[in-house]
Amino acid sequence: MGNTNFFYLLGALLFLLLGTPLIHDLGMGSEPMLRATIYSVLLLVGIWSLKGGRHYFIAGMTFAVLGIACNVLAVNLDAIIFQYCSLLAMLGFLIVAISFTLGQVVFGTEMNVNRLVGAICVFLLLGLIWSFAYALLELAAPGSFTGSGLGEGPGDDSIWLYFSFVTLTTLGYGDISPVSAMARSLASMQAVAGQFYIAVLVAGLVSAYISERRGS
């Protein structure tokens, strides 16, 4: 993990998670250029964290270039195909990022702060991956979800982030609900993945880190 620094990835994830709701609260949620900029920052900074794995870096770079290009086209052209391509490219990049990060966290030989930060990044990536999956599902099959803030369209990005992390942590406020069979399946799978990850991996890493610190 000497060439890997997950602090860059964590910073990019927090920038997206905090920036997306902020532009929504400031009344700029309808500005596609701002949203595209935030996604592009995540892609560009996230690539830097993949430089420790050559094949992951190449795959991440490919999805990042596609994602940024599709974001620009989606902003300037009124064509739904570019929205699909943008979401799929983001999903592809996030899957590459979580695969590389999880491998480093699980099979890494050093127990240090960087590895713990990687574990946090995996949890945040889980929430992001499902948020894009929900957005893609609603775009492809409108009416898959019902609840506050969705209206007649596919919903704002901040809504999917909110619903995703509420589901991931099993809070279940109930203001947004999955309606279709696929939506319910995605939500239930995310709830299981979130609880399993916290209970097994994160708890084990924290325990190992504390034991190593006490033994040194």
Protein backbone atom coordinates (compact mmCIF):
# COMPACT_ATOMS: atom_id res chain seq x y z
CA MET A 1 0.00 0.00 0.00
CA GLY A 2 3.05 2.24 -0.21
CA ASN A 3 1.85 3.88 -3.45
CA THR A 4 -1.75 4.14 -2.32
CA ASN A 5 -3.13 7.08 -0.42
CA PHE A 6 -6.82 6.75 0.34
CA PHE A 7 -6.99 10.23 1.85
CA TYR A 8 -7.34 11.61 -1.71
CA LEU A 9 -10.27 9.32 -2.41
CA LEU A 10 -11.88 10.12 0.94
CA GLY A 11 -11.60 13.85 0.23
CA ALA A 12 -13.21 13.43 -3.18
CA LEU A 13 -16.05 11.34 -1.74
CA LEU A 14 -16.76 13.86 1.01
CA PHE A 15 -16.67 16.66 -1.58
CA LEU A 16 -19.39 14.90 -3.56
CA LEU A 17 -21.47 13.85 -0.54
CA LEU A 18 -21.46 17.36 0.93
CA GLY A 19 -21.37 19.36 -2.29
CA THR A 20 -24.38 17.73 -3.93
CA PRO A 21 -26.85 18.50 -1.08
CA LEU A 22 -25.32 21.97 -0.68
CA ILE A 23 -26.02 23.08 -4.24
CA HIS A 24 -29.54 21.66 -3.82
CA ASP A 25 -30.16 23.68 -0.63
CA LEU A 26 -28.77 26.81 -2.28
CA GLY A 27 -31.34 26.46 -5.03
CA MET A 28 -28.77 25.46 -7.64
CA GLY A 29 -29.77 21.80 -7.86
CA SER A 30 -31.13 22.38 -11.33
CA GLU A 31 -27.74 23.62 -12.57
CA PRO A 32 -26.38 20.60 -14.45
CA MET A 33 -22.95 22.18 -14.91
CA LEU A 34 -22.36 22.34 -11.15
CA ARG A 35 -23.37 18.72 -10.72
CA ALA A 36 -21.18 17.67 -13.65
CA THR A 37 -18.27 19.57 -12.10
CA ILE A 38 -18.65 17.77 -8.77
CA TYR A 39 -18.75 14.37 -10.51
CA SER A 40 -15.70 15.28 -12.58
CA VAL A 41 -13.76 16.23 -9.45
CA LEU A 42 -14.60 12.86 -7.89
CA LEU A 43 -13.43 11.07 -11.02
CA LEU A 44 -10.19 12.99 -11.37
CA VAL A 45 -9.18 12.83 -7.71
CA GLY A 46 -10.35 9.24 -7.40
CA ILE A 47 -8.02 8.20 -10.22
CA TRP A 48 -5.06 9.37 -8.16
CA SER A 49 -5.93 6.86 -5.46
CA LEU A 50 -5.87 4.03 -8.02
CA LYS A 51 -2.28 4.62 -9.13
CA GLY A 52 -1.07 1.81 -6.84
CA GLY A 53 -2.74 -0.77 -9.11
CA ARG A 54 -1.82 -0.53 -12.79
CA HIS A 55 -4.80 -2.40 -14.23
CA TYR A 56 -7.24 -0.68 -11.87
CA PHE A 57 -5.71 2.67 -12.79
CA ILE A 58 -6.17 2.05 -16.52
CA ALA A 59 -9.76 0.86 -16.04
CA GLY A 60 -10.51 3.80 -13.76
CA MET A 61 -9.00 6.25 -16.25
CA THR A 62 -11.15 4.79 -19.03
CA PHE A 63 -14.37 5.16 -17.05
CA ALA A 64 -13.34 8.62 -15.87
CA VAL A 65 -12.75 9.90 -19.40
CA LEU A 66 -16.06 8.40 -20.54
CA GLY A 67 -17.85 9.84 -17.50
CA ILE A 68 -16.51 13.36 -17.96
CA ALA A 69 -17.24 13.30 -21.70
CA CYS A 70 -20.79 12.06 -21.13
CA ASN A 71 -21.33 14.65 -18.40
CA VAL A 72 -20.34 17.41 -20.81
CA LEU A 73 -22.56 16.01 -23.56
CA ALA A 74 -25.50 15.53 -21.15
CA VAL A 75 -25.19 19.17 -20.08
CA ASN A 76 -25.04 20.58 -23.60
CA LEU A 77 -27.30 18.18 -25.49
CA ASP A 78 -30.86 17.27 -24.60
CA ALA A 79 -30.47 13.54 -25.16
CA ILE A 80 -31.34 10.95 -22.52
CA ILE A 81 -28.75 8.53 -23.90
CA PHE A 82 -25.96 10.66 -22.47
CA GLN A 83 -27.59 10.60 -19.04
CA TYR A 84 -27.58 6.80 -19.22
CA CYS A 85 -23.96 6.76 -20.35
CA SER A 86 -22.93 9.19 -17.62
CA LEU A 87 -24.57 7.09 -14.89
CA LEU A 88 -23.10 3.87 -16.28
CA ALA A 89 -19.62 5.38 -16.50
CA MET A 90 -19.86 6.61 -12.92
CA LEU A 91 -21.04 3.18 -11.79
CA GLY A 92 -18.16 1.55 -13.65
CA PHE A 93 -15.62 3.85 -12.05
CA LEU A 94 -17.05 3.33 -8.57
CA ILE A 95 -17.00 -0.45 -9.00
CA VAL A 96 -13.34 -0.29 -10.07
CA ALA A 97 -12.53 1.99 -7.13
CA ILE A 98 -14.29 -0.20 -4.56
CA SER A 99 -12.69 -3.37 -5.96
CA PHE A 100 -9.20 -1.92 -5.65
CA THR A 101 -9.82 -0.32 -2.26
CA LEU A 102 -11.45 -3.41 -0.77
CA GLY A 103 -8.56 -5.56 -1.96
CA GLN A 104 -6.07 -3.24 -0.30
CA VAL A 105 -8.07 -3.12 2.92
CA VAL A 106 -8.67 -6.87 3.20
CA PHE A 107 -5.32 -8.19 1.97
CA GLY A 108 -3.02 -5.37 3.05
CA THR A 109 -0.12 -6.34 5.30
CA GLU A 110 0.26 -3.05 7.17
CA MET A 111 -2.19 -1.93 9.83
CA ASN A 112 -2.10 1.84 9.65
CA VAL A 113 -4.36 4.87 9.42
CA ASN A 114 -4.33 4.77 5.61
CA ARG A 115 -5.83 1.29 5.68
CA LEU A 116 -8.57 2.41 8.07
CA VAL A 117 -9.30 5.36 5.79
CA GLY A 118 -9.60 2.87 2.94
CA ALA A 119 -12.19 0.95 4.95
CA ILE A 120 -14.19 4.16 5.38
CA CYS A 121 -13.92 4.82 1.64
CA VAL A 122 -15.35 1.36 0.89
CA PHE A 123 -18.40 2.11 3.04
CA LEU A 124 -18.96 5.46 1.33
CA LEU A 125 -18.45 3.86 -2.08
CA LEU A 126 -21.14 1.30 -1.25
CA GLY A 127 -23.58 4.12 -0.63
CA LEU A 128 -22.57 5.93 -3.83
CA ILE A 129 -22.80 2.83 -6.02
CA TRP A 130 -26.35 2.14 -4.88
CA SER A 131 -27.36 5.80 -5.25
CA PHE A 132 -26.37 5.71 -8.92
CA ALA A 133 -28.10 2.34 -9.31
CA TYR A 134 -31.31 3.84 -7.89
CA ALA A 135 -31.05 6.87 -10.19
CA LEU A 136 -30.45 4.62 -13.19
CA LEU A 137 -33.41 2.41 -12.28
CA GLU A 138 -35.77 5.36 -11.87
CA LEU A 139 -34.55 6.83 -15.16
CA ALA A 140 -35.15 3.54 -16.97
CA ALA A 141 -38.40 2.67 -15.16
CA PRO A 142 -40.12 5.79 -13.78
CA GLY A 143 -42.28 5.10 -10.75
CA SER A 144 -39.95 2.53 -9.23
CA PHE A 145 -39.83 4.74 -6.12
CA THR A 146 -42.35 6.93 -4.40
CA GLY A 147 -42.08 9.55 -1.70
CA SER A 148 -41.16 13.08 -0.74
CA GLY A 149 -39.11 15.08 -3.23
CA LEU A 150 -39.37 12.69 -6.16
CA GLY A 151 -42.20 14.43 -7.99
CA GLU A 152 -42.79 13.30 -11.55
CA GLY A 153 -39.14 13.15 -12.63
CA PRO A 154 -36.31 10.81 -11.72
CA GLY A 155 -35.43 12.88 -8.64
CA ASP A 156 -32.48 15.03 -7.67
CA ASP A 157 -29.07 13.46 -7.06
CA SER A 158 -29.13 14.50 -3.40
CA ILE A 159 -32.36 12.52 -2.95
CA TRP A 160 -30.71 9.31 -4.16
CA LEU A 161 -27.69 9.90 -1.96
CA TYR A 162 -29.99 10.42 1.01
CA PHE A 163 -32.11 7.35 0.29
CA SER A 164 -29.04 5.22 -0.36
CA PHE A 165 -27.29 5.99 2.92
CA VAL A 166 -30.53 5.77 4.90
CA THR A 167 -30.96 2.28 3.45
CA LEU A 168 -27.30 1.35 3.89
CA THR A 169 -27.46 2.17 7.59
CA THR A 170 -30.98 0.67 7.93
CA LEU A 171 -32.40 3.89 9.39
CA GLY A 172 -35.51 3.54 7.25
CA TYR A 173 -37.26 6.89 7.76
CA GLY A 174 -39.95 5.87 5.28
CA ASP A 175 -40.24 9.19 3.42
CA ILE A 176 -39.00 7.48 0.24
CA SER A 177 -40.02 3.91 -0.53
CA PRO A 178 -39.16 1.40 -3.26
CA VAL A 179 -42.25 0.32 -5.19
CA SER A 180 -41.17 -2.00 -7.99
CA ALA A 181 -39.78 -5.47 -7.40
CA MET A 182 -36.33 -4.48 -8.68
CA ALA A 183 -36.23 -1.39 -6.47
CA ARG A 184 -37.14 -3.43 -3.40
CA SER A 185 -34.53 -6.03 -4.28
CA LEU A 186 -31.81 -3.39 -4.64
CA ALA A 187 -32.79 -1.80 -1.31
CA SER A 188 -32.79 -5.09 0.58
CA MET A 189 -29.43 -6.10 -0.90
CA GLN A 190 -27.93 -2.78 0.14
CA ALA A 191 -29.22 -3.09 3.70
CA VAL A 192 -27.66 -6.54 4.02
CA ALA A 193 -24.36 -5.40 2.48
CA GLY A 194 -24.13 -2.38 4.78
CA GLN A 195 -24.71 -4.31 7.98
CA PHE A 196 -22.43 -7.16 6.96
CA TYR A 197 -19.63 -4.76 6.09
CA ILE A 198 -19.81 -2.83 9.35
CA ALA A 199 -20.15 -5.92 11.53
CA VAL A 200 -17.38 -7.98 9.98
CA LEU A 201 -14.76 -5.92 8.19
CA VAL A 202 -14.68 -2.55 9.91
CA ALA A 203 -14.98 -4.01 13.40
CA GLY A 204 -12.16 -6.45 12.63
CA LEU A 205 -9.88 -3.74 11.26
CA VAL A 206 -10.42 -1.42 14.20
CA SER A 207 -9.83 -4.25 16.66
CA ALA A 208 -6.61 -5.28 14.87
CA TYR A 209 -5.39 -1.67 14.79
CA ILE A 210 -5.99 -1.21 18.53
CA SER A 211 -4.27 -4.53 19.33
CA GLU A 212 -1.25 -3.59 17.22
CA ARG A 213 -0.96 -0.18 18.87
CA ARG A 214 -1.08 -1.74 22.34
CA GLY A 215 1.53 -4.34 21.41
CA SER A 216 3.99 -1.83 19.97
